[in-house]
Coordinates of C-alpha atoms and ligand atoms in Angstrom, one line a residue:
M1 CA 32.1 -18.6 -16.9
K2 CA 31.4 -22.1 -18.0
I3 CA 31.5 -23.6 -14.4
K4 CA 29.2 -20.5 -13.3
F5 CA 26.7 -21.5 -16.0
L6 CA 26.7 -25.2 -15.0
C7 CA 26.1 -24.2 -11.3
F8 CA 23.2 -22.0 -12.3
V9 CA 21.6 -24.9 -14.4
L10 CA 22.1 -27.5 -11.5
F11 CA 21.0 -25.2 -8.7
F12 CA 18.3 -23.1 -10.2
P13 CA 15.7 -25.4 -9.8
A14 CA 16.6 -26.1 -6.3
I15 CA 16.4 -22.4 -5.4
L16 CA 13.0 -22.2 -7.0
H17 CA 11.8 -25.3 -5.1
A18 CA 13.2 -23.8 -1.7
Q19 CA 10.8 -20.9 -2.4
E20 CA 7.8 -22.9 -3.2
V21 CA 4.9 -23.3 -1.1
D22 CA 3.3 -26.5 -0.9
G23 CA -0.2 -27.9 0.5
R24 CA 1.5 -29.6 3.5
L25 CA 3.2 -26.4 4.5
I26 CA -0.2 -24.6 4.6
E27 CA -2.1 -27.3 6.1
E28 CA 0.4 -27.5 8.9
N29 CA 0.4 -23.8 9.7
F30 CA -3.2 -23.6 9.9
A31 CA -3.4 -26.6 12.2
F32 CA -0.9 -25.0 14.5
A33 CA -2.7 -21.5 14.1
E34 CA -5.7 -23.5 15.7
K35 CA -3.9 -25.0 18.6
Q36 CA -2.0 -21.8 19.1
Y37 CA -4.9 -19.7 19.2
L38 CA -6.7 -21.7 21.5
F39 CA -4.0 -21.6 23.6
M40 CA -3.5 -17.6 23.4
K41 CA -7.4 -17.3 24.3
E42 CA -6.4 -18.7 27.8
Q43 CA -3.6 -16.1 28.1
N44 CA -5.8 -12.9 27.6
P45 CA -6.4 -11.7 30.9
A46 CA -9.2 -9.2 29.9
P47 CA -11.6 -10.8 27.5
D48 CA -13.2 -7.5 26.6
R49 CA -9.8 -6.3 25.3
M50 CA -8.4 -7.8 22.1
P51 CA -4.9 -9.4 22.0
Q52 CA -2.2 -7.1 20.6
S53 CA 1.2 -8.4 21.4
Y54 CA 3.2 -10.1 24.1
D55 CA 6.5 -9.3 25.8
A56 CA 8.8 -12.3 26.2
K57 CA 10.9 -10.6 28.6
T58 CA 8.4 -9.9 31.3
G59 CA 5.8 -12.3 30.2
K60 CA 3.3 -9.7 30.0
F61 CA 0.2 -10.3 27.4
D62 CA -0.9 -6.9 26.0
A63 CA -4.6 -6.6 25.0
R64 CA -6.2 -3.4 24.0
D65 CA -9.2 -1.4 24.3
I66 CA -11.5 -2.0 21.4
T67 CA -10.9 1.5 19.9
W68 CA -7.4 0.5 19.3
W69 CA -6.8 0.3 15.5
C70 CA -6.1 -3.3 15.6
S71 CA -9.0 -4.5 17.4
G72 CA -10.4 -6.3 14.4
F73 CA -7.5 -8.4 13.7
Y74 CA -8.0 -11.0 16.4
P75 CA -11.4 -12.0 15.2
G76 CA -10.3 -11.8 11.6
T77 CA -7.4 -14.2 12.1
L78 CA -9.9 -16.5 14.1
W79 CA -12.2 -16.4 10.9
Y80 CA -9.4 -17.3 8.8
I81 CA -8.2 -20.2 10.9
Y82 CA -11.7 -21.4 11.0
E83 CA -12.1 -21.2 7.4
Q84 CA -9.5 -23.6 6.9
T85 CA -9.7 -25.9 10.0
G86 CA -13.7 -25.9 10.5
S87 CA -12.9 -25.8 14.4
E88 CA -16.0 -24.9 16.3
A89 CA -14.0 -23.8 19.2
I90 CA -12.3 -21.0 17.0
R91 CA -15.5 -20.0 15.4
K92 CA -16.9 -19.5 19.0
E93 CA -14.1 -17.5 20.0
A94 CA -14.2 -15.4 16.7
E95 CA -18.2 -14.8 17.4
R96 CA -17.5 -14.0 21.0
A97 CA -14.8 -11.4 19.7
L98 CA -17.0 -9.9 17.2
A99 CA -19.7 -9.0 19.7
V100 CA -17.0 -7.3 21.8
I101 CA -15.8 -4.8 19.1
E102 CA -19.5 -4.4 17.7
P103 CA -19.7 -1.0 19.3
N104 CA -16.9 0.2 17.0
Q105 CA -19.3 0.7 14.2
H106 CA -20.4 4.0 15.6
F107 CA -16.5 5.0 16.4
T108 CA -15.4 8.1 14.7
G109 CA -12.2 9.0 16.4
N110 CA -9.8 8.1 13.9
H111 CA -9.8 6.6 10.3
D112 CA -9.1 2.8 11.1
L113 CA -12.7 1.7 11.0
G114 CA -11.7 -0.6 7.7
F115 CA -9.1 -2.5 10.0
M116 CA -11.3 -2.7 12.7
M117 CA -14.5 -3.6 11.3
Y118 CA -13.7 -4.9 7.7
C119 CA -11.0 -7.5 8.6
S120 CA -13.4 -8.8 11.3
F121 CA -16.9 -8.4 10.1
G122 CA -16.1 -8.6 6.5
N123 CA -14.8 -12.0 6.9
A124 CA -17.5 -13.1 9.0
Y125 CA -20.0 -12.0 6.5
R126 CA -17.9 -13.5 3.6
L127 CA -17.9 -16.7 5.4
T128 CA -21.2 -17.0 7.0
G129 CA -23.4 -14.9 4.9
N130 CA -25.1 -13.8 8.1
E131 CA -27.1 -10.8 7.3
A132 CA -26.7 -9.4 10.8
Y133 CA -23.2 -8.5 10.0
K134 CA -24.3 -6.2 7.0
P135 CA -25.7 -3.3 9.0
V136 CA -22.6 -3.2 11.2
I137 CA -20.2 -2.8 8.1
L138 CA -22.6 -0.6 6.5
N139 CA -22.7 1.7 9.9
A140 CA -18.7 1.5 9.9
A141 CA -18.2 2.8 6.6
R142 CA -20.8 5.7 7.3
S143 CA -18.7 6.4 10.5
L144 CA -15.6 6.4 8.3
S145 CA -16.9 8.7 5.8
T146 CA -17.5 11.2 8.5
R147 CA -14.0 12.0 8.5
Y148 CA -14.0 12.8 4.9
R149 CA -12.7 16.4 4.6
P150 CA -13.7 17.9 1.0
Q151 CA -11.2 20.5 1.1
I152 CA -8.3 18.3 0.8
Y153 CA -10.1 15.5 -1.1
S154 CA -9.0 13.1 1.6
I155 CA -10.3 11.4 4.6
Q156 CA -8.5 12.7 7.7
S157 CA -6.2 9.9 9.6
W158 CA -5.8 11.4 13.0
N159 CA -7.4 14.4 14.7
K160 CA -5.3 17.5 14.9
N161 CA -2.6 17.1 17.5
D162 CA 0.7 18.9 18.8
Y163 CA 2.5 17.7 15.8
F164 CA -0.1 17.7 12.7
N165 CA -2.8 20.1 11.7
C166 CA -4.8 17.6 9.5
P167 CA -2.8 14.3 9.0
V168 CA -3.3 11.9 6.4
I169 CA -1.4 8.7 6.6
I170 CA -0.4 6.1 4.0
D171 CA -2.1 3.4 5.9
N172 CA -5.4 4.8 5.2
L173 CA -5.6 3.1 1.9
M174 CA -6.1 0.0 3.9
N175 CA -9.4 1.5 5.0
L176 CA -11.0 2.2 1.6
E177 CA -11.9 -1.5 0.7
M178 CA -14.7 -1.2 3.5
L179 CA -16.3 1.7 1.8
I180 CA -16.2 0.3 -1.8
R181 CA -17.7 -3.0 -0.5
A182 CA -20.2 -0.9 1.6
T183 CA -21.6 0.6 -1.6
Q184 CA -21.4 -2.7 -3.2
M185 CA -23.6 -4.1 -0.4
G186 CA -26.2 -1.4 -1.1
G187 CA -24.9 1.2 1.1
D188 CA -24.4 5.0 0.0
S189 CA -22.8 5.4 -3.4
R190 CA -21.0 8.4 -1.8
F191 CA -18.7 5.9 0.2
R192 CA -17.3 4.3 -3.1
E193 CA -16.8 8.0 -4.5
I194 CA -14.9 9.0 -1.2
A195 CA -12.6 6.1 -1.3
V196 CA -11.7 6.8 -5.1
I197 CA -11.2 10.5 -4.3
H198 CA -9.0 9.7 -1.5
A199 CA -7.0 7.2 -3.4
N200 CA -6.5 9.5 -6.3
T201 CA -5.4 12.2 -3.8
T202 CA -2.8 9.7 -2.1
L203 CA -1.4 9.0 -5.5
K204 CA -0.8 12.6 -6.3
N205 CA 0.7 13.5 -2.7
H206 CA 2.2 10.7 -1.1
F207 CA 4.7 9.4 -3.3
R208 CA 8.4 10.0 -4.4
P209 CA 9.6 9.6 -8.0
D210 CA 11.0 6.0 -7.1
Y211 CA 7.5 5.0 -5.6
S212 CA 8.3 4.9 -2.3
S213 CA 5.8 6.7 0.0
Y214 CA 5.9 9.4 2.9
H215 CA 4.2 8.2 5.9
V216 CA 2.3 11.4 6.8
V217 CA 1.0 14.3 4.6
D218 CA -0.3 17.1 6.8
Y219 CA -2.7 19.4 5.0
N220 CA -3.7 22.7 5.6
L221 CA -7.7 22.7 5.6
E222 CA -7.9 26.4 4.5
T223 CA -5.9 26.1 1.3
G224 CA -6.2 22.5 0.6
Q225 CA -2.7 22.1 0.0
P226 CA 0.0 19.8 1.9
L227 CA 1.7 21.6 4.6
R228 CA 4.7 19.1 4.9
K229 CA 5.6 15.6 4.3
A230 CA 6.9 13.5 7.4
T231 CA 7.0 10.2 9.5
W232 CA 5.7 9.3 12.7
Q233 CA 6.7 5.6 12.8
G234 CA 9.7 5.7 10.2
A235 CA 13.4 6.3 10.4
A236 CA 13.2 9.7 9.0
N237 CA 10.8 12.0 7.1
T238 CA 12.5 11.0 3.9
S239 CA 13.0 7.5 4.5
A240 CA 10.9 4.4 3.4
W241 CA 9.3 3.1 6.4
S242 CA 8.7 -0.9 5.4
R243 CA 4.9 -1.0 6.8
G244 CA 4.1 2.1 4.9
Q245 CA 5.6 0.8 1.7
A246 CA 3.5 -2.6 2.4
W247 CA 0.3 -0.9 3.2
A248 CA 0.8 1.0 -0.3
L249 CA 1.4 -1.8 -2.2
Y250 CA -1.8 -3.7 -0.6
G251 CA -3.7 -0.6 -0.9
Y252 CA -3.3 -0.2 -4.6
T253 CA -3.6 -3.7 -5.3
T254 CA -6.9 -4.2 -3.8
L255 CA -8.1 -1.0 -5.2
Y256 CA -7.2 -1.9 -8.8
G257 CA -9.1 -5.3 -8.0
L258 CA -12.1 -3.3 -7.1
T259 CA -12.2 -0.5 -9.5
R260 CA -10.0 -1.9 -12.6
D261 CA -8.5 1.9 -12.5
P262 CA -5.2 1.1 -14.5
A263 CA -3.5 4.1 -12.5
Y264 CA -3.6 1.9 -9.4
L265 CA -2.3 -1.2 -11.3
K266 CA 0.6 1.0 -12.5
Q267 CA 1.0 2.4 -8.8
A268 CA 1.1 -1.2 -7.2
R269 CA 3.5 -2.5 -10.0
G270 CA 5.8 0.4 -9.2
I271 CA 5.6 -0.1 -5.6
A272 CA 6.5 -3.8 -5.7
G273 CA 9.6 -3.0 -7.8
F274 CA 10.7 -0.6 -5.1
I275 CA 10.5 -3.1 -2.4
L276 CA 11.4 -6.3 -4.4
D277 CA 14.6 -4.3 -6.1
H278 CA 15.7 -2.7 -2.8
P279 CA 19.4 -3.3 -2.1
N280 CA 18.4 -3.4 1.5
L281 CA 15.8 -6.3 1.1
P282 CA 17.4 -9.0 3.1
G283 CA 18.1 -12.3 1.4
D284 CA 14.9 -13.9 3.0
K285 CA 12.8 -11.2 1.8
I286 CA 11.6 -10.0 5.3
P287 CA 12.2 -6.3 5.5
Y288 CA 13.9 -4.3 8.1
W289 CA 11.5 -2.3 9.7
D290 CA 12.4 1.0 7.6
F291 CA 14.4 0.3 4.3
D292 CA 16.5 3.2 5.2
A293 CA 17.2 2.0 8.9
P294 CA 20.8 2.4 9.9
L295 CA 22.0 -1.3 10.0
Q296 CA 24.4 -0.6 12.7
P297 CA 24.6 -1.6 15.5
K298 CA 21.4 -3.5 14.7
A299 CA 18.4 -3.1 12.2
Y300 CA 15.1 -5.0 13.4
R301 CA 13.1 -7.0 11.0
D302 CA 9.4 -6.3 10.5
A303 CA 7.6 -9.7 9.8
S304 CA 4.3 -7.7 9.8
A305 CA 5.7 -5.9 6.8
G306 CA 6.7 -9.3 5.3
A307 CA 3.5 -10.9 5.9
I308 CA 1.4 -7.8 4.3
I309 CA 3.7 -7.5 1.4
A310 CA 3.4 -11.4 0.7
S311 CA -0.3 -11.2 0.6
A312 CA -0.4 -8.2 -1.7
L313 CA 2.0 -9.7 -4.2
L314 CA -0.1 -12.8 -4.4
E315 CA -2.9 -10.5 -5.2
L316 CA -0.9 -8.5 -7.7
G317 CA 0.1 -11.8 -9.3
Q318 CA -3.6 -12.2 -10.3
Y319 CA -3.7 -9.1 -12.5
T320 CA -0.2 -9.5 -14.2
S321 CA 1.2 -12.4 -16.4
G322 CA 4.3 -14.1 -17.6
A323 CA 7.6 -13.4 -15.8
E324 CA 6.2 -10.4 -13.7
K325 CA 3.6 -12.6 -12.3
D326 CA 6.0 -15.3 -11.5
R327 CA 8.3 -13.2 -9.7
Y328 CA 5.5 -11.9 -7.4
V329 CA 4.4 -15.5 -6.6
R330 CA 7.9 -16.8 -6.2
D331 CA 9.0 -14.0 -4.0
A332 CA 5.8 -14.1 -1.8
G333 CA 6.4 -17.8 -1.5
H334 CA 9.8 -17.2 -0.1
M335 CA 8.6 -14.7 2.4
I336 CA 5.8 -17.0 3.3
R337 CA 8.5 -19.9 3.8
S338 CA 10.8 -17.6 5.7
L339 CA 8.0 -16.6 8.1
A340 CA 6.9 -20.2 8.5
S341 CA 10.6 -21.0 9.6
D342 CA 11.9 -21.4 13.1
T343 CA 13.5 -18.0 12.7
Y344 CA 10.1 -16.4 12.7
R345 CA 7.3 -18.8 13.8
A346 CA 7.0 -19.4 17.3
K347 CA 6.5 -22.8 18.9
Y348 CA 3.4 -24.0 20.6
G349 CA 2.8 -22.5 24.1
E350 CA 5.3 -19.6 23.3
N351 CA 5.2 -16.3 22.2
G352 CA 1.9 -15.5 24.2
G353 CA 0.0 -17.5 21.6
F354 CA 1.0 -15.5 18.8
L355 CA 2.3 -17.2 15.6
L356 CA 5.1 -14.9 14.3
K357 CA 7.9 -13.0 16.0
H358 CA 10.1 -10.2 15.1
S359 CA 7.8 -7.3 14.1
V360 CA 8.1 -3.7 15.2
G361 CA 5.1 -1.4 15.9
A362 CA 6.8 2.1 16.1
L363 CA 10.4 2.2 16.6
P364 CA 10.9 5.9 17.1
L365 CA 8.2 5.8 19.7
N366 CA 10.2 3.1 21.6
S367 CA 7.0 1.1 21.2
E368 CA 6.6 -2.8 20.3
I369 CA 10.0 -3.4 19.1
D370 CA 11.1 -7.1 18.1
V371 CA 7.8 -8.4 19.3
P372 CA 4.8 -10.3 18.0
L373 CA 2.0 -8.3 16.5
I374 CA -1.6 -9.4 15.8
Y375 CA -1.8 -8.0 12.4
A376 CA 1.5 -10.0 11.4
D377 CA -0.6 -13.2 12.0
Y378 CA -3.5 -12.0 10.2
Y379 CA -1.6 -11.2 6.9
F380 CA 0.6 -14.1 7.3
L381 CA -2.7 -16.6 7.4
E382 CA -4.1 -14.4 4.6
A383 CA -1.2 -15.1 2.6
L384 CA -1.1 -18.6 3.0
K385 CA -4.9 -18.7 2.1
R386 CA -4.2 -16.7 -0.9
Y387 CA -1.5 -19.1 -2.2
K388 CA -3.9 -22.3 -1.6
D389 CA -6.8 -20.5 -3.2
W390 CA -4.8 -19.1 -6.4
Y391 CA -1.6 -20.9 -6.9
L392 CA -1.4 -24.3 -5.3
R393 CA -0.6 -27.0 -8.1
Ligands
LIG401 N1 -1.6 1.7 10.8 C1 -0.5 1.9 12.0 C2 0.6 1.0 11.7 O1 0.9 0.3 10.3 O2 1.5 0.8 12.8

């Protein structure tokens, strides 16, 4: 017993230190990101499409049409790099990419407008104050609000299809910030109202008692009631798909910051507990692609979920205190260090120019398995920025 205690006293500071993020690590990662993204720019075979992923086996660079839900992450990532490095070459590419995706402001084909237009134009507006970006954000908020269905008190995520009648997915929480910001910018007050109504409906219908979330709730538009609760990208209808849990944590943390509704803070804390206390969270704190994924023969990690969770925990640390806050910041630091290690971070000129390896898009659809994904890079850099802004000693 005494020996155990002695080991704890001797090694505990070393464990803490190993999980800390210092200024050098942050600076090195942004300097690397600048070089790597300028390399990536040369790999993209179709500049009117946005970088998405890369297949190391075939050497194929995957760039997608601008209406793909991820089109805002490339310009958004470039803005985060520009913010830290001041690189004019990066800024020029960020502005070029914004011009390419600008038509999305009128897109109403799905709910992903926040991802597409706020990660991109929102960051551009924050950093430059360029008033030309504002109407684009307001138009995107208007387009998103056309998908609000008053019968179900929610924004419809995807259109009716062979599998779902009126699906609302947990990811949709991430599109609400743009609606609230658009109202704050002088846009219609209805944008904010819709965001809050949607967030409250999701609170009611998407969660299980342990704070894990279903991926999809399919609604009946006649009765306004959920028809069934299911998954699209997770291991099972009843499982906890890791990126879904990440979106839920990030969503309610951001919503609390924007509204100060204590119900959102309670939810974010509950979700953080579910993730951080989960027996299947690996030692390096980067989740498997689903918390309930069968571990045999192999469960892939999802670096994107790790990056989103790290960034969200750092914001949650801003709304909590004492040991609770310390835990969020320490675990986020651990995730950042894991992602920045050779296990996850690519070398210069590798990985199609993406920063992180080992993400999973949609395993049950046999799509994007153990690959780089643009949004993993985006939230990784956001987490580094947040750590620098809020916690660097
Ligand atoms: N919003 C889709 C995903 O997280 O894969």
